[in-house]
C-alpha cells in the first residue's frame, strides 16, 4: 500500500511539460500512435538535490515525443564510427531509421532524436547532417510504442494509412457537393430595358460616347452571382443559366458505404465513427461494441501495458529506491515478482443495457463460471480495494446504527 500511495502522488507530477498527469500521457501516446503510427516517451531522472526538483515525490518525469523527432532517414552501414555524427556513433554500431543497433543488427542500443523539432522554421535543409542536432538516448530510458505487424518492423505505421486515399477522395467529393449546393442556392434577378440611356443611367454611366458607354456597361455586368442579387443588363443582352440538380441521388448511400469501409479499415464500429445510429438496433449495436471491446482490449494488453505502462513502472520503482523513497528490499524480497509485475486494470466498459449485464454477471458468479474478483476488475476496480471499502462501509453503518 505504501508503494501505491507514493505512486498516486507521483501520477500528478509525471508530465515533464506539466500539462496533464500519467493517465493523460497514456491518452497522448495512444493519440500519437493512431496519427503517426508510433510514439516515444523519454523517462528522465531529475536531481532531487536541486531546489526546482525537490517537490517531486519521485525524481522521474516523462516526455512524450512524436514520430517526427526520430529521423527515419538517419541510417548507416555496418561499422559506422569515423566522423559520422561527429564520432559519437560507436564503430561497433549501425543506425537504422534513427535506431542504433549492434553490428549484427539484433540488439537495440539507443535512439537518436532531434534536439529540436524538425518542423521548426530555424532548421534548414543543410542542418540534417549536423551532429549537434541529435541526441543519443539509451534504450533503457525510452518507451517506443507501436504496433508490430511483421517480424523485422522497427518503426510504426499510421492507423489511417490503409484508408488515407479514400479519405482524400471523400473530402474532394464533399467539397464539390458543397459548391454545388451553394450554386444551386443562388437567387438573382436580371433587369433589362429597351432604352440604352435608361440602362446606362441605372448603371451610373450616363453621358459621353454611346459606344464607349455601352462597352463600360457590358463590363459592369457581374460575372459571379450573389444571393439576392439584382443586376441591370444592357439592351440586347441575354442571360443563360446552368442549374445543377438540387437533389443528387445516391449521395447519402455513397457516403455511408465509404464511412463503413473506413470504419472497417481502422477497426472501429461505423456508428462510433459517424455518430449515425439511425439504422442501429440493440442486437447490432451490442455486437459491434463487443467486437470493438475485443480490439481495444487487445491494444491494452499487447501495446499500452507492455510497451508503455510496464516500462514506466520499472523505471519509477528503480528511481524511487535510488532516491530513498522506497526500501531496496522490494526489488529482491519474496514479493519481488508481484511488485515488478503489477496488474494494470483498465477503465470499465459501459453497456447498452447495464441491468441485463449485471444479471448475467450475477448468474455467472452464482454458477461458479466467473469469480467475483474478475467481475470487479472488469468494472475497473481493484478487488482488494473494493473489499477494504466494503468493510469500512459496514463498520460505518454499525456506528451509525449505534449512534441512532
mmCIF file of C-alpha atoms in Angstrom:
data_model
loop_
_atom_site.group_PDB
_atom_site.id
_atom_site.type_symbol
_atom_site.label_atom_id
_atom_site.label_comp_id
_atom_site.label_asym_id
_atom_site.label_seq_id
_atom_site.Cartn_x
_atom_site.Cartn_y
_atom_site.Cartn_z
ATOM 1 C CA UNK A 1 0.000 0.000 0.000
ATOM 2 C CA UNK A 2 2.915 2.325 0.638
ATOM 3 C CA UNK A 3 4.051 1.808 -2.949
ATOM 4 C CA UNK A 4 0.606 2.603 -4.357
ATOM 5 C CA UNK A 5 0.221 5.687 -2.139
ATOM 6 C CA UNK A 6 3.554 7.024 -3.412
ATOM 7 C CA UNK A 7 2.548 6.175 -6.984
ATOM 8 C CA UNK A 8 -0.754 8.076 -6.634
ATOM 9 C CA UNK A 9 1.143 11.177 -5.531
ATOM 10 C CA UNK A 10 3.662 10.910 -8.384
ATOM 11 C CA UNK A 11 0.979 10.378 -11.044
ATOM 12 C CA UNK A 12 0.105 14.085 -10.908
ATOM 13 C CA UNK A 13 3.778 15.058 -11.411
ATOM 14 C CA UNK A 14 4.630 12.636 -14.222
ATOM 15 C CA UNK A 15 4.333 15.017 -17.186
ATOM 16 C CA UNK A 16 7.547 16.929 -17.894
ATOM 17 C CA UNK A 17 5.555 19.678 -19.621
ATOM 18 C CA UNK A 18 3.128 19.916 -16.702
ATOM 19 C CA UNK A 19 0.027 19.766 -18.912
ATOM 20 C CA UNK A 20 -1.523 16.551 -17.631
ATOM 21 C CA UNK A 21 -0.947 13.529 -15.380
ATOM 22 C CA UNK A 22 0.225 9.974 -16.068
ATOM 23 C CA UNK A 23 -3.173 8.873 -17.344
ATOM 24 C CA UNK A 24 -3.341 11.874 -19.645
ATOM 25 C CA UNK A 25 0.040 10.797 -21.033
ATOM 26 C CA UNK A 26 -1.473 7.379 -21.791
ATOM 27 C CA UNK A 27 -4.098 9.103 -23.923
ATOM 28 C CA UNK A 28 -1.419 11.242 -25.565
ATOM 29 C CA UNK A 29 0.828 8.336 -26.586
ATOM 30 C CA UNK A 30 -2.143 6.430 -27.995
ATOM 31 C CA UNK A 31 -3.205 9.531 -29.929
ATOM 32 C CA UNK A 32 0.328 9.839 -31.358
ATOM 33 C CA UNK A 33 0.300 6.147 -32.236
ATOM 34 C CA UNK A 34 -3.034 6.493 -34.056
ATOM 35 C CA UNK A 35 -1.954 9.562 -36.022
ATOM 36 C CA UNK A 36 1.743 8.853 -36.673
ATOM 37 C CA UNK A 37 1.968 5.107 -36.111
ATOM 38 C CA UNK A 38 4.271 5.383 -33.103
ATOM 39 C CA UNK A 39 5.087 7.415 -30.003
ATOM 40 C CA UNK A 40 8.259 7.782 -27.971
ATOM 41 C CA UNK A 41 8.446 8.541 -24.268
ATOM 42 C CA UNK A 42 11.667 9.580 -22.581
ATOM 43 C CA UNK A 43 11.974 8.683 -18.881
ATOM 44 C CA UNK A 44 14.076 11.499 -17.464
ATOM 45 C CA UNK A 45 15.604 11.264 -13.990
ATOM 46 C CA UNK A 46 15.810 14.540 -12.083
ATOM 47 C CA UNK A 47 18.342 15.551 -9.448
ATOM 48 C CA UNK A 48 16.354 15.750 -6.165
ATOM 49 C CA UNK A 49 19.088 17.882 -4.578
ATOM 50 C CA UNK A 50 18.272 20.771 -6.900
ATOM 51 C CA UNK A 51 15.642 23.103 -5.488
ATOM 52 C CA UNK A 52 13.493 23.129 -8.633
ATOM 53 C CA UNK A 53 13.043 19.340 -8.458
ATOM 54 C CA UNK A 54 12.772 18.845 -4.696
ATOM 55 C CA UNK A 55 8.962 18.967 -4.877
ATOM 56 C CA UNK A 56 8.817 15.729 -6.898
ATOM 57 C CA UNK A 57 7.662 12.738 -4.871
ATOM 58 C CA UNK A 58 9.855 10.554 -7.105
ATOM 59 C CA UNK A 59 12.519 12.347 -9.235
ATOM 60 C CA UNK A 60 11.302 10.950 -12.548
ATOM 61 C CA UNK A 61 9.359 12.681 -15.327
ATOM 62 C CA UNK A 62 8.085 11.635 -18.741
ATOM 63 C CA UNK A 63 8.480 13.458 -22.053
ATOM 64 C CA UNK A 64 6.353 12.291 -24.989
ATOM 65 C CA UNK A 65 7.946 12.744 -28.420
ATOM 66 C CA UNK A 66 6.224 12.397 -31.774
ATOM 67 C CA UNK A 67 7.387 10.218 -34.644
ATOM 68 C CA UNK A 68 8.949 13.192 -36.423
ATOM 69 C CA UNK A 69 11.514 13.560 -33.621
ATOM 70 C CA UNK A 70 13.309 10.340 -34.680
ATOM 71 C CA UNK A 71 14.765 10.874 -38.201
ATOM 72 C CA UNK A 72 13.722 7.982 -40.404
ATOM 73 C CA UNK A 73 16.451 8.873 -42.924
ATOM 74 C CA UNK A 74 19.284 8.527 -40.382
ATOM 75 C CA UNK A 75 20.921 5.200 -41.327
ATOM 76 C CA UNK A 76 24.441 3.805 -41.739
ATOM 77 C CA UNK A 77 26.011 0.592 -42.972
ATOM 78 C CA UNK A 78 27.785 -1.842 -40.639
ATOM 79 C CA UNK A 79 30.634 -0.182 -38.742
ATOM 80 C CA UNK A 80 29.539 3.461 -38.682
ATOM 81 C CA UNK A 81 32.053 5.174 -36.431
ATOM 82 C CA UNK A 82 34.560 7.524 -38.026
ATOM 83 C CA UNK A 83 33.475 11.132 -38.343
ATOM 84 C CA UNK A 84 29.821 10.302 -38.805
ATOM 85 C CA UNK A 85 27.759 12.283 -36.278
ATOM 86 C CA UNK A 86 30.970 13.850 -35.001
ATOM 87 C CA UNK A 87 32.369 10.488 -33.972
ATOM 88 C CA UNK A 88 29.556 9.941 -31.451
ATOM 89 C CA UNK A 89 28.442 6.683 -33.076
ATOM 90 C CA UNK A 90 30.373 3.616 -31.972
ATOM 91 C CA UNK A 91 32.337 1.702 -34.573
ATOM 92 C CA UNK A 92 30.559 -1.444 -33.444
ATOM 93 C CA UNK A 93 27.113 0.105 -34.038
ATOM 94 C CA UNK A 94 24.866 0.731 -37.006
ATOM 95 C CA UNK A 95 21.923 3.080 -37.458
ATOM 96 C CA UNK A 96 18.624 2.020 -38.947
ATOM 97 C CA UNK A 97 15.988 4.732 -39.364
ATOM 98 C CA UNK A 98 17.245 6.572 -36.294
ATOM 99 C CA UNK A 99 17.657 3.468 -34.107
ATOM 100 C CA UNK A 100 21.121 2.335 -33.032
ATOM 101 C CA UNK A 101 21.881 -1.418 -33.096
ATOM 102 C CA UNK A 102 24.949 -3.514 -32.530
ATOM 103 C CA UNK A 103 26.884 -4.534 -35.660
ATOM 104 C CA UNK A 104 24.717 -7.653 -36.071
ATOM 105 C CA UNK A 105 21.583 -5.518 -36.178
ATOM 106 C CA UNK A 106 19.838 -7.540 -33.459
ATOM 107 C CA UNK A 107 20.478 -5.675 -30.190
ATOM 108 C CA UNK A 108 18.820 -2.285 -29.873
ATOM 109 C CA UNK A 109 21.107 0.114 -28.022
ATOM 110 C CA UNK A 110 19.797 3.664 -28.348
ATOM 111 C CA UNK A 111 17.608 6.194 -30.150
ATOM 112 C CA UNK A 112 18.997 9.246 -31.977
ATOM 113 C CA UNK A 113 16.444 12.031 -31.525
ATOM 114 C CA UNK A 114 16.467 15.517 -32.941
ATOM 115 C CA UNK A 115 17.289 18.032 -30.214
ATOM 116 C CA UNK A 116 14.565 20.259 -31.646
ATOM 117 C CA UNK A 117 11.514 19.617 -33.755
ATOM 118 C CA UNK A 118 12.455 19.318 -37.468
ATOM 119 C CA UNK A 119 9.417 21.396 -38.310
ATOM 120 C CA UNK A 120 10.968 24.467 -36.675
ATOM 121 C CA UNK A 121 11.495 27.326 -39.130
ATOM 122 C CA UNK A 122 15.068 27.728 -37.863
ATOM 123 C CA UNK A 123 16.019 24.243 -39.079
ATOM 124 C CA UNK A 124 17.219 24.424 -42.694
ATOM 125 C CA UNK A 125 17.786 21.578 -45.126
ATOM 126 C CA UNK A 126 21.595 21.548 -44.737
ATOM 127 C CA UNK A 127 21.278 21.107 -40.966
ATOM 128 C CA UNK A 128 20.145 17.493 -41.430
ATOM 129 C CA UNK A 129 23.744 16.238 -41.312
ATOM 130 C CA UNK A 130 24.937 18.347 -38.391
ATOM 131 C CA UNK A 131 25.866 16.068 -35.460
ATOM 132 C CA UNK A 132 24.886 18.630 -32.818
ATOM 133 C CA UNK A 133 21.245 18.376 -33.929
ATOM 134 C CA UNK A 134 20.906 14.871 -32.497
ATOM 135 C CA UNK A 135 20.989 13.470 -29.002
ATOM 136 C CA UNK A 136 21.691 9.813 -28.231
ATOM 137 C CA UNK A 137 19.243 8.391 -25.701
ATOM 138 C CA UNK A 138 19.898 4.884 -24.266
ATOM 139 C CA UNK A 139 17.193 2.341 -24.976
ATOM 140 C CA UNK A 140 16.639 1.709 -21.242
ATOM 141 C CA UNK A 141 15.214 5.208 -20.840
ATOM 142 C CA UNK A 142 12.839 5.186 -23.818
ATOM 143 C CA UNK A 143 9.422 3.671 -24.376
ATOM 144 C CA UNK A 144 8.734 3.048 -28.075
ATOM 145 C CA UNK A 145 5.027 2.444 -28.627
ATOM 146 C CA UNK A 146 3.994 0.964 -31.999
ATOM 147 C CA UNK A 147 2.104 -1.986 -33.473
ATOM 148 C CA UNK A 148 4.439 -4.578 -34.922
ATOM 149 C CA UNK A 149 2.820 -6.246 -37.925
ATOM 150 C CA UNK A 150 5.870 -8.132 -39.194
ATOM 151 C CA UNK A 151 8.974 -9.616 -37.610
ATOM 152 C CA UNK A 152 11.548 -7.156 -38.975
ATOM 153 C CA UNK A 153 9.480 -3.995 -38.470
ATOM 154 C CA UNK A 154 11.232 -1.314 -36.372
ATOM 155 C CA UNK A 155 9.007 1.772 -36.957
ATOM 156 C CA UNK A 156 5.273 2.261 -36.727
ATOM 157 C CA UNK A 157 2.688 2.756 -39.481
ATOM 158 C CA UNK A 158 -0.155 5.304 -39.058
ATOM 159 C CA UNK A 159 -3.532 3.712 -38.362
ATOM 160 C CA UNK A 160 -5.145 5.684 -41.191
ATOM 161 C CA UNK A 161 -2.541 4.646 -43.766
ATOM 162 C CA UNK A 162 -4.761 1.987 -45.437
ATOM 163 C CA UNK A 163 -7.637 4.447 -45.821
ATOM 164 C CA UNK A 164 -5.921 7.786 -46.401
ATOM 165 C CA UNK A 165 -6.574 7.805 -50.188
ATOM 166 C CA UNK A 166 -10.262 7.079 -49.640
ATOM 167 C CA UNK A 167 -10.430 9.904 -47.073
ATOM 168 C CA UNK A 168 -8.827 12.318 -49.519
ATOM 169 C CA UNK A 169 -11.283 11.412 -52.307
ATOM 170 C CA UNK A 170 -14.235 11.650 -49.891
ATOM 171 C CA UNK A 171 -13.074 15.124 -48.877
ATOM 172 C CA UNK A 172 -12.891 16.214 -52.526
ATOM 173 C CA UNK A 173 -16.368 14.816 -53.177
ATOM 174 C CA UNK A 174 -17.789 16.650 -50.169
ATOM 175 C CA UNK A 175 -16.169 19.911 -51.273
ATOM 176 C CA UNK A 176 -17.678 19.511 -54.743
ATOM 177 C CA UNK A 177 -21.096 18.787 -53.234
ATOM 178 C CA UNK A 178 -20.889 21.876 -51.006
ATOM 179 C CA UNK A 179 -20.016 24.036 -54.024
ATOM 180 C CA UNK A 180 -22.909 22.543 -55.970
ATOM 181 C CA UNK A 181 -25.366 23.282 -53.149
ATOM 182 C CA UNK A 182 -24.016 26.816 -52.822
ATOM 183 C CA UNK A 183 -24.507 27.455 -56.553
ATOM 184 C CA UNK A 184 -27.995 25.923 -56.519
ATOM 185 C CA UNK A 185 -28.971 28.215 -53.638
ATOM 186 C CA UNK A 186 -28.174 31.394 -55.593
ATOM 187 C CA UNK A 187 -31.172 33.607 -56.449
ATOM 188 C CA UNK A 188 -30.715 36.633 -58.714
ATOM 189 C CA UNK A 189 -32.925 38.958 -60.772
ATOM 190 C CA UNK A 190 -31.798 40.475 -64.100
ATOM 191 C CA UNK A 191 -33.475 43.721 -65.218
ATOM 192 C CA UNK A 192 -33.322 44.835 -68.819
ATOM 193 C CA UNK A 193 -34.594 47.913 -70.676
ATOM 194 C CA UNK A 194 -35.082 48.663 -74.381
ATOM 195 C CA UNK A 195 -33.596 52.107 -73.790
ATOM 196 C CA UNK A 196 -29.811 52.309 -73.723
ATOM 197 C CA UNK A 197 -29.976 55.670 -71.956
ATOM 198 C CA UNK A 198 -32.152 54.267 -69.142
ATOM 199 C CA UNK A 199 -29.900 51.270 -68.714
ATOM 200 C CA UNK A 200 -26.729 53.350 -68.571
ATOM 201 C CA UNK A 201 -28.381 55.721 -66.130
ATOM 202 C CA UNK A 202 -29.194 52.849 -63.768
ATOM 203 C CA UNK A 203 -25.609 51.656 -64.102
ATOM 204 C CA UNK A 204 -24.362 55.159 -63.306
ATOM 205 C CA UNK A 205 -22.717 55.524 -66.711
ATOM 206 C CA UNK A 206 -24.790 58.224 -68.429
ATOM 207 C CA UNK A 207 -23.163 60.897 -70.589
ATOM 208 C CA UNK A 208 -20.381 60.595 -73.129
ATOM 209 C CA UNK A 209 -19.855 58.470 -76.218
ATOM 210 C CA UNK A 210 -22.622 55.908 -76.623
ATOM 211 C CA UNK A 211 -20.383 53.081 -77.873
ATOM 212 C CA UNK A 212 -17.870 53.607 -75.075
ATOM 213 C CA UNK A 213 -20.674 53.733 -72.529
ATOM 214 C CA UNK A 214 -22.158 50.538 -73.938
ATOM 215 C CA UNK A 215 -18.773 48.814 -73.578
ATOM 216 C CA UNK A 216 -18.472 50.041 -69.993
ATOM 217 C CA UNK A 217 -21.980 48.811 -69.319
ATOM 218 C CA UNK A 218 -21.102 45.331 -70.521
ATOM 219 C CA UNK A 219 -18.094 45.340 -68.211
ATOM 220 C CA UNK A 220 -20.303 46.367 -65.314
ATOM 221 C CA UNK A 221 -22.325 43.142 -65.559
ATOM 222 C CA UNK A 222 -21.280 40.886 -62.619
ATOM 223 C CA UNK A 223 -19.612 37.620 -63.607
ATOM 224 C CA UNK A 224 -20.386 35.919 -60.295
ATOM 225 C CA UNK A 225 -23.818 35.517 -58.737
ATOM 226 C CA UNK A 226 -24.540 36.522 -55.165
ATOM 227 C CA UNK A 227 -27.603 35.530 -53.090
ATOM 228 C CA UNK A 228 -30.407 38.062 -53.571
ATOM 229 C CA UNK A 229 -28.592 39.955 -56.362
ATOM 230 C CA UNK A 230 -30.480 42.380 -58.629
ATOM 231 C CA UNK A 231 -28.481 43.451 -61.698
ATOM 232 C CA UNK A 232 -29.115 45.644 -64.726
ATOM 233 C CA UNK A 233 -28.107 44.425 -68.179
ATOM 234 C CA UNK A 234 -27.695 46.487 -71.378
ATOM 235 C CA UNK A 235 -30.326 46.120 -74.086
ATOM 236 C CA UNK A 236 -29.894 43.174 -76.393
ATOM 237 C CA UNK A 237 -28.038 41.021 -73.855
ATOM 238 C CA UNK A 238 -29.318 37.615 -72.825
ATOM 239 C CA UNK A 239 -28.501 35.603 -69.697
ATOM 240 C CA UNK A 240 -28.419 31.818 -69.781
ATOM 241 C CA UNK A 241 -28.139 29.836 -66.572
ATOM 242 C CA UNK A 242 -26.917 26.329 -65.816
ATOM 243 C CA UNK A 243 -28.901 24.910 -62.949
ATOM 244 C CA UNK A 244 -27.396 21.832 -61.264
ATOM 245 C CA UNK A 245 -29.712 19.185 -59.896
ATOM 246 C CA UNK A 246 -30.634 20.181 -56.351
ATOM 247 C CA UNK A 247 -31.154 16.664 -55.003
ATOM 248 C CA UNK A 248 -28.442 14.300 -56.238
ATOM 249 C CA UNK A 249 -29.465 10.678 -55.975
ATOM 250 C CA UNK A 250 -27.254 8.259 -54.082
ATOM 251 C CA UNK A 251 -25.189 10.824 -52.135
ATOM 252 C CA UNK A 252 -26.188 9.532 -48.700
ATOM 253 C CA UNK A 253 -25.749 5.854 -49.631
ATOM 254 C CA UNK A 254 -22.425 6.563 -51.291
ATOM 255 C CA UNK A 255 -21.008 8.373 -48.250
ATOM 256 C CA UNK A 256 -22.417 5.773 -45.864
ATOM 257 C CA UNK A 257 -20.686 2.972 -47.742
ATOM 258 C CA UNK A 258 -17.430 4.936 -47.722
ATOM 259 C CA UNK A 259 -17.671 5.553 -43.979
ATOM 260 C CA UNK A 260 -18.356 1.865 -43.369
ATOM 261 C CA UNK A 261 -15.285 0.925 -45.379
ATOM 262 C CA UNK A 262 -13.275 3.490 -43.425
ATOM 263 C CA UNK A 263 -14.556 2.174 -40.080
ATOM 264 C CA UNK A 264 -13.648 -1.348 -41.126
ATOM 265 C CA UNK A 265 -10.176 -0.198 -42.157
ATOM 266 C CA UNK A 266 -9.398 1.257 -38.720
ATOM 267 C CA UNK A 267 -11.289 -1.393 -36.702
ATOM 268 C CA UNK A 268 -13.964 0.728 -35.051
ATOM 269 C CA UNK A 269 -17.779 0.484 -35.308
ATOM 270 C CA UNK A 270 -19.452 2.513 -38.049
ATOM 271 C CA UNK A 271 -21.812 4.164 -35.546
ATOM 272 C CA UNK A 272 -18.887 5.289 -33.372
ATOM 273 C CA UNK A 273 -17.116 6.803 -36.379
ATOM 274 C CA UNK A 274 -20.102 8.570 -37.943
ATOM 275 C CA UNK A 275 -22.338 9.119 -34.872
ATOM 276 C CA UNK A 276 -25.120 7.719 -37.065
ATOM 277 C CA UNK A 277 -27.419 5.420 -35.083
ATOM 278 C CA UNK A 278 -30.392 5.641 -37.449
ATOM 279 C CA UNK A 279 -30.033 2.038 -38.647
ATOM 280 C CA UNK A 280 -28.775 0.531 -35.386
ATOM 281 C CA UNK A 281 -30.767 -1.700 -33.075
ATOM 282 C CA UNK A 282 -29.922 -3.283 -29.734
ATOM 283 C CA UNK A 283 -28.529 -6.514 -31.167
ATOM 284 C CA UNK A 284 -26.433 -4.947 -33.923
ATOM 285 C CA UNK A 285 -25.028 -2.249 -31.660
ATOM 286 C CA UNK A 286 -24.165 -4.743 -28.922
ATOM 287 C CA UNK A 287 -22.404 -6.992 -31.442
ATOM 288 C CA UNK A 288 -20.417 -4.014 -32.723
ATOM 289 C CA UNK A 289 -19.458 -2.964 -29.188
ATOM 290 C CA UNK A 290 -18.324 -6.483 -28.295
ATOM 291 C CA UNK A 291 -16.086 -6.607 -31.372
ATOM 292 C CA UNK A 292 -14.720 -3.145 -30.581
ATOM 293 C CA UNK A 293 -14.162 -4.141 -26.946
ATOM 294 C CA UNK A 294 -12.023 -7.082 -28.012
ATOM 295 C CA UNK A 295 -9.991 -4.848 -30.334
ATOM 296 C CA UNK A 296 -9.363 -2.267 -27.613
ATOM 297 C CA UNK A 297 -8.555 -4.913 -25.006
ATOM 298 C CA UNK A 298 -6.012 -6.362 -27.424
ATOM 299 C CA UNK A 299 -4.367 -2.943 -27.723
ATOM 300 C CA UNK A 300 -4.376 -2.548 -23.952
ATOM 301 C CA UNK A 301 -2.828 -5.960 -23.285
ATOM 302 C CA UNK A 302 -0.272 -6.041 -26.116
ATOM 303 C CA UNK A 303 0.534 -2.361 -26.664
ATOM 304 C CA UNK A 304 -0.115 0.215 -23.964
ATOM 305 C CA UNK A 305 0.637 -2.014 -20.952
ATOM 306 C CA UNK A 306 3.857 -3.793 -22.045
ATOM 307 C CA UNK A 307 5.327 -1.003 -24.181
ATOM 308 C CA UNK A 308 4.454 1.979 -22.007
ATOM 309 C CA UNK A 309 2.931 1.341 -18.579
ATOM 310 C CA UNK A 310 5.212 -1.532 -17.555
ATOM 311 C CA UNK A 311 8.397 0.213 -18.718
ATOM 312 C CA UNK A 312 7.466 3.368 -16.830
ATOM 313 C CA UNK A 313 6.624 1.330 -13.716
ATOM 314 C CA UNK A 314 10.023 -0.380 -13.635
ATOM 315 C CA UNK A 315 11.852 2.920 -14.163
ATOM 316 C CA UNK A 316 9.709 4.521 -11.445
ATOM 317 C CA UNK A 317 10.449 1.749 -8.935
ATOM 318 C CA UNK A 318 14.191 1.906 -9.559
ATOM 319 C CA UNK A 319 14.210 5.706 -9.267
ATOM 320 C CA UNK A 320 12.144 5.610 -6.064
ATOM 321 C CA UNK A 321 14.571 3.124 -4.484
ATOM 322 C CA UNK A 322 17.637 5.147 -5.534
ATOM 323 C CA UNK A 323 16.038 8.323 -4.151
ATOM 324 C CA UNK A 324 15.343 6.601 -0.819
ATOM 325 C CA UNK A 325 11.584 6.858 -1.208
ATOM 326 C CA UNK A 326 11.156 3.062 -1.077
ATOM 327 C CA UNK A 327 13.286 0.334 0.561
ATOM 328 C CA UNK A 328 15.578 -1.652 -1.733
ATOM 329 C CA UNK A 329 14.119 -4.869 -0.316
ATOM 330 C CA UNK A 330 11.028 -4.511 -2.535
ATOM 331 C CA UNK A 331 13.170 -5.388 -5.546
ATOM 332 C CA UNK A 332 14.631 -8.534 -4.017
ATOM 333 C CA UNK A 333 12.178 -9.817 -1.400
ATOM 334 C CA UNK A 334 9.595 -12.585 -1.575
ATOM 335 C CA UNK A 335 7.055 -10.255 -3.184
ATOM 336 C CA UNK A 336 9.520 -9.175 -5.889
ATOM 337 C CA UNK A 337 7.530 -10.611 -8.804
ATOM 338 C CA UNK A 338 4.287 -9.134 -7.533
ATOM 339 C CA UNK A 339 5.916 -5.711 -7.211
ATOM 340 C CA UNK A 340 7.705 -5.797 -10.567
ATOM 341 C CA UNK A 341 4.725 -7.208 -12.491
ATOM 342 C CA UNK A 342 1.604 -5.422 -11.209
ATOM 343 C CA UNK A 343 -1.834 -5.941 -12.669
ATOM 344 C CA UNK A 344 -2.980 -2.993 -14.750
ATOM 345 C CA UNK A 345 -6.749 -2.558 -14.516
ATOM 346 C CA UNK A 346 -8.294 -0.515 -17.366
ATOM 347 C CA UNK A 347 -11.386 1.639 -17.212
ATOM 348 C CA UNK A 348 -14.703 -0.191 -17.161
ATOM 349 C CA UNK A 349 -16.912 -0.533 -20.253
ATOM 350 C CA UNK A 350 -20.410 0.950 -20.293
ATOM 351 C CA UNK A 351 -23.019 -1.255 -21.925
ATOM 352 C CA UNK A 352 -26.292 -0.546 -23.708
ATOM 353 C CA UNK A 353 -28.438 -2.305 -21.108
ATOM 354 C CA UNK A 354 -26.437 -2.479 -17.837
ATOM 355 C CA UNK A 355 -29.263 -4.245 -15.952
ATOM 356 C CA UNK A 356 -29.137 -7.310 -18.206
ATOM 357 C CA UNK A 357 -25.345 -7.396 -17.987
ATOM 358 C CA UNK A 358 -25.421 -7.178 -14.187
ATOM 359 C CA UNK A 359 -27.929 -10.015 -14.037
ATOM 360 C CA UNK A 360 -25.725 -12.107 -16.343
ATOM 361 C CA UNK A 361 -22.688 -11.438 -14.133
ATOM 362 C CA UNK A 362 -24.609 -12.472 -11.012
ATOM 363 C CA UNK A 363 -25.635 -15.744 -12.659
ATOM 364 C CA UNK A 364 -22.045 -16.380 -13.751
ATOM 365 C CA UNK A 365 -20.790 -15.866 -10.184
ATOM 366 C CA UNK A 366 -23.536 -17.982 -8.623
ATOM 367 C CA UNK A 367 -22.868 -20.844 -11.040
ATOM 368 C CA UNK A 368 -19.094 -20.550 -10.438
ATOM 369 C CA UNK A 369 -18.422 -19.701 -14.090
ATOM 370 C CA UNK A 370 -16.642 -16.452 -13.241
ATOM 371 C CA UNK A 371 -15.020 -15.350 -9.945
ATOM 372 C CA UNK A 372 -16.188 -12.171 -8.256
ATOM 373 C CA UNK A 373 -12.689 -10.698 -8.425
ATOM 374 C CA UNK A 374 -12.697 -10.927 -12.224
ATOM 375 C CA UNK A 375 -16.028 -9.112 -12.416
ATOM 376 C CA UNK A 376 -14.652 -6.381 -10.165
ATOM 377 C CA UNK A 377 -11.592 -5.977 -12.407
ATOM 378 C CA UNK A 378 -13.814 -5.761 -15.470
ATOM 379 C CA UNK A 379 -15.629 -2.958 -13.670
ATOM 380 C CA UNK A 380 -12.310 -1.113 -13.434
ATOM 381 C CA UNK A 381 -11.816 -1.747 -9.708
ATOM 382 C CA UNK A 382 -9.119 -3.415 -7.625
ATOM 383 C CA UNK A 383 -10.739 -6.367 -5.754
ATOM 384 C CA UNK A 384 -8.635 -5.727 -2.633
ATOM 385 C CA UNK A 385 -9.626 -2.067 -2.569
ATOM 386 C CA UNK A 386 -13.296 -2.960 -3.092
ATOM 387 C CA UNK A 387 -13.191 -5.403 -0.181
ATOM 388 C CA UNK A 388 -11.481 -2.820 2.028
ATOM 389 C CA UNK A 389 -14.074 -0.178 1.098
ATOM 390 C CA UNK A 390 -16.964 -2.571 1.803
ATOM 391 C CA UNK A 391 -15.543 -3.391 5.237
ATOM 392 C CA UNK A 392 -15.233 0.310 6.035
ATOM 393 C CA UNK A 393 -18.803 0.909 4.817
ATOM 394 C CA UNK A 394 -20.047 -1.928 7.041
ATOM 395 C CA UNK A 395 -18.209 -0.522 10.064
ATOM 396 C CA UNK A 396 -19.559 2.927 9.307
ATOM 397 C CA UNK A 397 -23.080 1.507 9.113
ATOM 398 C CA UNK A 398 -22.715 -0.146 12.508
ATOM 399 C CA UNK A 399 -21.503 3.102 14.053
ATOM 400 C CA UNK A 400 -24.432 4.986 12.534
ATOM 401 C CA UNK A 401 -26.913 2.434 13.937
ATOM 402 C CA UNK A 402 -25.301 2.601 17.373
ATOM 403 C CA UNK A 403 -25.387 6.385 17.300
ATOM 404 C CA UNK A 404 -29.026 6.326 16.213
#
